[in-house]
Coordinates of C-alpha atoms and ligand atoms in Angstrom, one line a residue:
X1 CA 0.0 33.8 76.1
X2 CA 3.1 35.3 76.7
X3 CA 4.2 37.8 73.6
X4 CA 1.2 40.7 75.4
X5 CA 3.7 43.7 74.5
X6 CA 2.0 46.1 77.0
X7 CA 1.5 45.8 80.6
X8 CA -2.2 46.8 80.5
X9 CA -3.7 44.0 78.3
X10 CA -1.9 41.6 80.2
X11 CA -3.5 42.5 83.1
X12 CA -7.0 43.9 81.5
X13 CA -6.9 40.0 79.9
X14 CA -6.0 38.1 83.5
X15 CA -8.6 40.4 85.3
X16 CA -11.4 39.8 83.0
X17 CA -11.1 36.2 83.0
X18 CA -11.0 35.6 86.7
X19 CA -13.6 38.3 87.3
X20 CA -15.7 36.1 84.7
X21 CA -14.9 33.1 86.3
X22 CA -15.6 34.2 90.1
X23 CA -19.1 36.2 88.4
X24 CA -20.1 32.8 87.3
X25 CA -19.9 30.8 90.6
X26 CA -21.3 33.9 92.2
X27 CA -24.1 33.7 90.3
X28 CA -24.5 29.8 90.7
X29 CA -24.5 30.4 94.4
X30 CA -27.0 33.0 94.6
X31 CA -29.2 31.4 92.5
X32 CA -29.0 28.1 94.6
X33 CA -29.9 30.0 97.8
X34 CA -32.7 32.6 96.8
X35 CA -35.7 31.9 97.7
X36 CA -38.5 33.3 95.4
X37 CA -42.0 33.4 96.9
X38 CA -44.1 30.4 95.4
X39 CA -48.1 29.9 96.0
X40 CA -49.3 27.2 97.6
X41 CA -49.9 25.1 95.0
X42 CA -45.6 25.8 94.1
X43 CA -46.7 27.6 91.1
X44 CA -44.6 31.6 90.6
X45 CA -47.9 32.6 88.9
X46 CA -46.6 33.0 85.3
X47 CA -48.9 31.6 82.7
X48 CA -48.1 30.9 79.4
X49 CA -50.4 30.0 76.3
X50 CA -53.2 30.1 78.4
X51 CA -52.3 27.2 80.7
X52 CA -48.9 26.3 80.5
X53 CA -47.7 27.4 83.9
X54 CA -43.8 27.9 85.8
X55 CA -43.1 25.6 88.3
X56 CA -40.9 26.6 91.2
X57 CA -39.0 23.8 91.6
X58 CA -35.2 23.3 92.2
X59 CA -32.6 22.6 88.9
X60 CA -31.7 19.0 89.1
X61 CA -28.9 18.5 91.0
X62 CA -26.9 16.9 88.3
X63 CA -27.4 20.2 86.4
X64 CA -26.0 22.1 88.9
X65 CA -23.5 20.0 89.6
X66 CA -22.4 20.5 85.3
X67 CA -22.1 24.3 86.5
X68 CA -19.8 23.5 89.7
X69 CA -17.6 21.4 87.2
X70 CA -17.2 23.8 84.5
X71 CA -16.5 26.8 87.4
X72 CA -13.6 24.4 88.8
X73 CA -12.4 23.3 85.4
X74 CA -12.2 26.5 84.5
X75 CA -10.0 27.9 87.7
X76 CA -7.9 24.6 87.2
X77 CA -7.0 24.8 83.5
X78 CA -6.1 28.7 84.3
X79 CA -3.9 27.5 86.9
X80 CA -2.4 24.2 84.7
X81 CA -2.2 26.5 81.3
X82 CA -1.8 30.0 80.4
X83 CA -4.7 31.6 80.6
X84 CA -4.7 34.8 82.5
X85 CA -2.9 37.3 80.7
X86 CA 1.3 36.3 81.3
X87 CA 0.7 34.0 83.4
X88 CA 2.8 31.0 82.1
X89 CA 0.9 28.4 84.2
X90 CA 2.3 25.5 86.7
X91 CA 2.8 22.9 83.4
X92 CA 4.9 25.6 81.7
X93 CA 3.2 24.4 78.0
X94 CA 2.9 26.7 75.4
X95 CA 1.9 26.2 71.7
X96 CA 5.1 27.3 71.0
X97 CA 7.6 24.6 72.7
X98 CA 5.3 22.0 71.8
X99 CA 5.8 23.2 68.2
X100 CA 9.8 22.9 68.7
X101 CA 9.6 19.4 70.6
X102 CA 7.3 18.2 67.7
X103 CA 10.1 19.8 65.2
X104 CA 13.1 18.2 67.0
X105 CA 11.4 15.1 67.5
X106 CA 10.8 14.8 64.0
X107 CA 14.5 15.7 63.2
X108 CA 15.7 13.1 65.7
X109 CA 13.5 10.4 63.6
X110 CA 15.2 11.6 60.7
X111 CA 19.2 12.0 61.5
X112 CA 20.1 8.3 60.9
X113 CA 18.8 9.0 57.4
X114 CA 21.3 11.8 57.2
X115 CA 24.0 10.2 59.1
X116 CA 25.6 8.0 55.8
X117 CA 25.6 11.8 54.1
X118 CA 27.1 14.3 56.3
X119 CA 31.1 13.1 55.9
X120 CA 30.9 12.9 52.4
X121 CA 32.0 16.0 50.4
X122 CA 29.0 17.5 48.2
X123 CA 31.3 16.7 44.9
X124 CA 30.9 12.5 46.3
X125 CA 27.3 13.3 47.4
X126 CA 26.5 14.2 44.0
X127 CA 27.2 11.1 42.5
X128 CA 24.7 9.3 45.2
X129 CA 21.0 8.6 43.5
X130 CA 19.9 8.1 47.1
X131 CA 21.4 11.2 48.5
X132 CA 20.5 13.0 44.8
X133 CA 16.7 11.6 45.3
X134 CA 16.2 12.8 48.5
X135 CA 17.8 16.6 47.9
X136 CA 15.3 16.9 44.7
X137 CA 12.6 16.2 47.2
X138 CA 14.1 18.6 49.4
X139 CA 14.2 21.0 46.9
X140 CA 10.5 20.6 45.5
X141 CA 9.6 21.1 49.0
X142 CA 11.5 23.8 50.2
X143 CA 13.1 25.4 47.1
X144 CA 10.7 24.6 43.8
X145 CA 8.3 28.1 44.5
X146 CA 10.9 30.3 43.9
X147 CA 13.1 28.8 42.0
X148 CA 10.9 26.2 39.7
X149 CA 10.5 23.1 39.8
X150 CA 13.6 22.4 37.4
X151 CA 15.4 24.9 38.9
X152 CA 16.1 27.0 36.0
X153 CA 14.2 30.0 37.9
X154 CA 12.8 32.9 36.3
X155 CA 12.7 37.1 36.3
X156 CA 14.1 37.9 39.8
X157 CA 15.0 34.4 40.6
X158 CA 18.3 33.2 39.8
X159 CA 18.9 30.0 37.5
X160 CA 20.6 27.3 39.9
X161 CA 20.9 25.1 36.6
X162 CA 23.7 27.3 34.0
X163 CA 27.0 27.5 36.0
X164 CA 26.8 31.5 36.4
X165 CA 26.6 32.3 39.9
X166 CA 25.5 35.7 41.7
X167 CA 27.1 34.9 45.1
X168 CA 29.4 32.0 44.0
X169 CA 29.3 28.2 42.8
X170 CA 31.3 25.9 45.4
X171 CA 29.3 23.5 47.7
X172 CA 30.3 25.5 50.5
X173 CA 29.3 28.8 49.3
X174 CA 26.0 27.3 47.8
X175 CA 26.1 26.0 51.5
X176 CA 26.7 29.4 53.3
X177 CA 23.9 30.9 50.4
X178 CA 21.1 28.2 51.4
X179 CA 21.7 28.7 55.4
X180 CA 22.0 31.9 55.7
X181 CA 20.2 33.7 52.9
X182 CA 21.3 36.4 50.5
X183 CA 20.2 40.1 50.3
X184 CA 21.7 41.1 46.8
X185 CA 21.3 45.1 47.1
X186 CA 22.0 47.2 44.3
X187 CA 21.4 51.1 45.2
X188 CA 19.3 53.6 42.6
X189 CA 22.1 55.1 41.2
X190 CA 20.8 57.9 38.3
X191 CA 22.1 60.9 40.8
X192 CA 25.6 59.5 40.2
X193 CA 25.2 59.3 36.5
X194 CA 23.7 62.1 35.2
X195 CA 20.6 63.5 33.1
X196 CA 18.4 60.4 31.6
X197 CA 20.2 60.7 28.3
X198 CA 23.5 59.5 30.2
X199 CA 21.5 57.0 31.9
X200 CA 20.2 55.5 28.4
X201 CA 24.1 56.4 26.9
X202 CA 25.0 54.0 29.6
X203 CA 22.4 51.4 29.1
X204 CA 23.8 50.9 25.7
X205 CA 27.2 50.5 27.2
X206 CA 26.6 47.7 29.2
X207 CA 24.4 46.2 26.4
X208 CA 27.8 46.3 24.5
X209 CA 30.0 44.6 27.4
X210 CA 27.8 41.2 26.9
X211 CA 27.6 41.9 23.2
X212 CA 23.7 42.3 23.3
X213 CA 22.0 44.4 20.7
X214 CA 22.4 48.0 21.6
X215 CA 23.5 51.5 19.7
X216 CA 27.0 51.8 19.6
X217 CA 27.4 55.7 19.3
X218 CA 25.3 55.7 22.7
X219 CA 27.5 53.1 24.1
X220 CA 30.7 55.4 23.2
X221 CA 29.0 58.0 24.6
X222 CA 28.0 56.3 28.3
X223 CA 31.1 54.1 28.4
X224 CA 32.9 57.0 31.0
X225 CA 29.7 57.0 33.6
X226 CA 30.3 53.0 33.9
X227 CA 32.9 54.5 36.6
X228 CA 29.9 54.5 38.5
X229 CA 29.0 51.1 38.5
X230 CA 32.4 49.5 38.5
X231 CA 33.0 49.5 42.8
X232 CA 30.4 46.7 42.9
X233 CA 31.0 45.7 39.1
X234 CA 34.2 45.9 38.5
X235 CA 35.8 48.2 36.0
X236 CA 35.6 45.0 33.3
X237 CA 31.4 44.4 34.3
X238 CA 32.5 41.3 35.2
X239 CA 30.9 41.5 38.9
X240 CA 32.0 40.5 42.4
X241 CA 30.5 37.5 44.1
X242 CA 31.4 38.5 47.4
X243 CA 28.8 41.5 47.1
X244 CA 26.6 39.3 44.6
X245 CA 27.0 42.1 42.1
X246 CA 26.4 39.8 38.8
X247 CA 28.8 39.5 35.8
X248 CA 27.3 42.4 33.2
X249 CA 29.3 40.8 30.5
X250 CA 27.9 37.4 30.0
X251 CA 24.4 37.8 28.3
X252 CA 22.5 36.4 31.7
X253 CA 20.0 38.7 32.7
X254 CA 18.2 37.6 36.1
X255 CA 15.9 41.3 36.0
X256 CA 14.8 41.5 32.7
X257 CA 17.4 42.2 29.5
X258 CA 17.5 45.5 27.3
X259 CA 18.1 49.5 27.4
X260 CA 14.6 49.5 29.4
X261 CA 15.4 46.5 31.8
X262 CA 19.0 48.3 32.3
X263 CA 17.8 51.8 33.0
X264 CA 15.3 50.5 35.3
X265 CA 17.6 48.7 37.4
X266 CA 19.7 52.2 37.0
X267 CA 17.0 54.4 38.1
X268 CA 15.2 52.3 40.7
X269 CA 18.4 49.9 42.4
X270 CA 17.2 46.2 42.9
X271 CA 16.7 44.6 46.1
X272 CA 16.5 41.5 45.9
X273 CA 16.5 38.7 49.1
X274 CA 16.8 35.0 49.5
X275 CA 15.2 33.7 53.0
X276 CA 17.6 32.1 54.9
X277 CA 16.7 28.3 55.1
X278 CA 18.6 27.7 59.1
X279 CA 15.6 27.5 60.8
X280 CA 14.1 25.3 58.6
X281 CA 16.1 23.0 57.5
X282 CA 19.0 20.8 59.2
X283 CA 22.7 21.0 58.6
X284 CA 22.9 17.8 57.5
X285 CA 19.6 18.5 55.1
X286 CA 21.5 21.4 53.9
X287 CA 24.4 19.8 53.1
X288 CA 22.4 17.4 50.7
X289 CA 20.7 20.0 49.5
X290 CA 23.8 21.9 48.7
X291 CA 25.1 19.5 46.7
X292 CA 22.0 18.7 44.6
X293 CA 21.8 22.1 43.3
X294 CA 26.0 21.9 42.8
X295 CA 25.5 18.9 40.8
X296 CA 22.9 20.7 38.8
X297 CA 25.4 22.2 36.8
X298 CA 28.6 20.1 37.6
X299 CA 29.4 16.7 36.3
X300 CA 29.5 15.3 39.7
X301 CA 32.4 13.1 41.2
X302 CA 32.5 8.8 40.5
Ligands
HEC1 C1 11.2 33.0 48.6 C2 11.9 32.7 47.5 C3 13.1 31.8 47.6 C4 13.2 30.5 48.2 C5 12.1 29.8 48.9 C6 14.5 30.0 47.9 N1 15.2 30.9 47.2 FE1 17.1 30.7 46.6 N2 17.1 32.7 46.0 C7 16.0 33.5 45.9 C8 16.4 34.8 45.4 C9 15.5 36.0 45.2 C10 17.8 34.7 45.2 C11 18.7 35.8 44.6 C12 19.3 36.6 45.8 C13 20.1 37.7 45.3 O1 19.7 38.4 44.4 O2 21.2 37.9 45.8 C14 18.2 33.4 45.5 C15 19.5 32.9 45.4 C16 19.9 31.6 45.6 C17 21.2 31.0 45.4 C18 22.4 31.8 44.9 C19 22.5 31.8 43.4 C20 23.7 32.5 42.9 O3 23.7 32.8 41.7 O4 24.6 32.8 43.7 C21 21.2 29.7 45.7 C22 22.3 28.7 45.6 C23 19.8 29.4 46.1 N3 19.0 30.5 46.0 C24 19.4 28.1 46.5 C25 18.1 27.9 47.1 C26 17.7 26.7 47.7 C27 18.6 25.4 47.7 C28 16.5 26.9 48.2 C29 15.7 25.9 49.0 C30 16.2 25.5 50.3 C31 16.1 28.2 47.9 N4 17.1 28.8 47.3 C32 14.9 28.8 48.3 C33 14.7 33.2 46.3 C34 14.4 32.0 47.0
HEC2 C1 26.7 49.1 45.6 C2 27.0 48.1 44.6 C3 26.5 48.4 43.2 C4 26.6 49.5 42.4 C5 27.4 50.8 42.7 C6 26.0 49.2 41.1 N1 25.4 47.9 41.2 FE1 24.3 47.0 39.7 N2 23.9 45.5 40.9 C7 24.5 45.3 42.2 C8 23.9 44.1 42.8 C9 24.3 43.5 44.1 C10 23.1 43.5 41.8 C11 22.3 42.3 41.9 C12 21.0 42.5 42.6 C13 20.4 41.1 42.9 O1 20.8 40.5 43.8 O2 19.5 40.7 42.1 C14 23.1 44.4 40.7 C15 22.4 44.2 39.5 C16 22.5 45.0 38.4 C17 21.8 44.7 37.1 C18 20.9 43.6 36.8 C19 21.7 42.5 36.2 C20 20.8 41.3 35.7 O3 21.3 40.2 35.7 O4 19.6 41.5 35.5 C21 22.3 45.7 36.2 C22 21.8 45.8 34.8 C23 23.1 46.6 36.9 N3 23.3 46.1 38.2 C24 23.7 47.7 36.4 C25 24.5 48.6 37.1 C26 25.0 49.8 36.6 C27 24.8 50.3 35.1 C28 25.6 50.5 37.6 C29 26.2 51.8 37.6 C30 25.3 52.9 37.3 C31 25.4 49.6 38.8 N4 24.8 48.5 38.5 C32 25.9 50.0 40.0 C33 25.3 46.2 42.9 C34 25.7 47.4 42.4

């Protein structure tokens, strides 16, 4: 145990297990030399159910050697392992460095696997059933929860499958996306619109950029507070990947579509984060990974 953030319980932890530890030999020793007063016939008087009587004879010696052993295992494995407070112990194991030598002993097995992959572009790799069969594994594994199991995703979850991309569609920026994670932030931004009939007003407009149903006198009316939006937007609502601010124009809605949906993500901002995968996965599985979800909507290279 070494993540105690306090000095005290380190030390209230270490103290109370040797105190323990010495208590119980103490008490093993005392008992091994007292001698309680027997009668003659080595009875200590006590009578049970009428006749059953207490002997005063010695533990067996095998017994009491079971107490010595577990009293020196104990001091022993406190020494070997930690087991008083900090104390990282003489072997220097912990559960956690046995976790990462398990981890990179298991990506060690599986680099050769990886090794035909890695100097092949993912527009090549895309074309490779082996390399294609072992990223939709990936995938299922690592990606399928979030994302579904066909990848199409769903409210809050982008599509990997219909070529319109939040943060970008090349293998290396699905690449940088799956490594390092995305935080797509959009702020509440109603203070810097106006009154709730501008927000609606301006709900309609960008209903109108993508051509979805919506009230075009509204729209008119709402079209000037898009100035509000258009930094991260753009003044066309055609987005900005390198902020992940999505296209508005293009009738894909990954929070929910309508005046509502839009006036939500108006009043309330969106936040909206991707883990990053680094830790978990290797480059090299990355990289297949990166170009299975490219191919997904790109014919992939012969
Ligand atoms: C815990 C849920 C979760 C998991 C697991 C997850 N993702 Fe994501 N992913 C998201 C969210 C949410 C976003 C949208 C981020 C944003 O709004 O900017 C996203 C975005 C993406 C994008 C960017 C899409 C775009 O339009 O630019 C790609 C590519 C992606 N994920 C691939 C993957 C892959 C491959 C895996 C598996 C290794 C994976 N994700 C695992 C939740 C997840
Ligand atoms: C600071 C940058 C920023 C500003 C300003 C901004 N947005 Fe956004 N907006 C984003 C980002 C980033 C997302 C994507 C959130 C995510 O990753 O899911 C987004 C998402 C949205 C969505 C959801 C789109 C969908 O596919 O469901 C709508 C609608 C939207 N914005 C409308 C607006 C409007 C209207 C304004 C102006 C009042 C505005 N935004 C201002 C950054 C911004």
């Amino acid at each position: 145990m070494s993540d105690f953030t306090s000095d005290f319980w380190h030390l209230y932890v270490a103290v109370l297990t040797l105190v323990s530890i010495i208590a119980c030999a103490i008490l093993l020793w005392v008992s091994g030399t007292t001698k309680v007063k027997a009668h003659a016939d080595n009875t200590t008087g006590h009578v049970w159910d009428e006749d059953l009587r207490e002997l005063n004879n010695p533990l067996p010696k095998w017994w009491v050697y079971l107490f010595i052993i577990t009293v020196v295992f104990g001091l022993a494995y406190g020494l070997l392992y930690p087991m008083f407070g900090r104390y990282a112990g003489v072997l220097g194991w912990s559960s956690l460095g046995q976790h990462s030598a398990e981890v990179e002993r298991q990506q060690a097995a599986i680099a050769p696997l990886y090794a035909g992959f890695k100097d092949k572009p993912a527009e090549q790799l895309a074309g490779d059933a082996q390399a294609m069969a072992i990223g939709e594994r990936l995938f299922m594994n690592n990606c399928a929860q979030c994302h579904g199991s066909d990848a199409r995703g769903s409210k809050g979850f982008p599509n990997l499958t219909d070529g319109d991309w939040l943060h970008g569609g090349s293998p290396e920026v699905i690449t940088t996306t799956i490594t390092q994670g995305r935080h797509g932030v959009m702020p509440p931004m109603a203070a810097a619109v106006g009154n709730a009939e501008d927000v609606r007003n301006l709900a309609n407009y960008v209903l109108s950029l993508s051509g979805s149903p919506h009230d075009a006198v509204r729209a008119s009316q709402g079209q000037s507070k898009f100035a509000a939006c258009a930094a991260c937007h753009g003044a066309d609502g055609k987005g900005n990947q390198a902020i992940g601010a999505p296209n508005l124009t293009d009738n894909v809605w990954l929070h929910g579509w309508g005046e509502e949906a839009v006036m939500r993500a108006v009043n309330n901002g969106i936040s909206n984060q991707m883990p990053a995968q680094a830790k978990l996965l290797t480059a090299d599985q990355i990289h297949v990974l990166s170009a299975y979800v490219w191919g997904l909507s790109n014919r992939p290279a012969k």
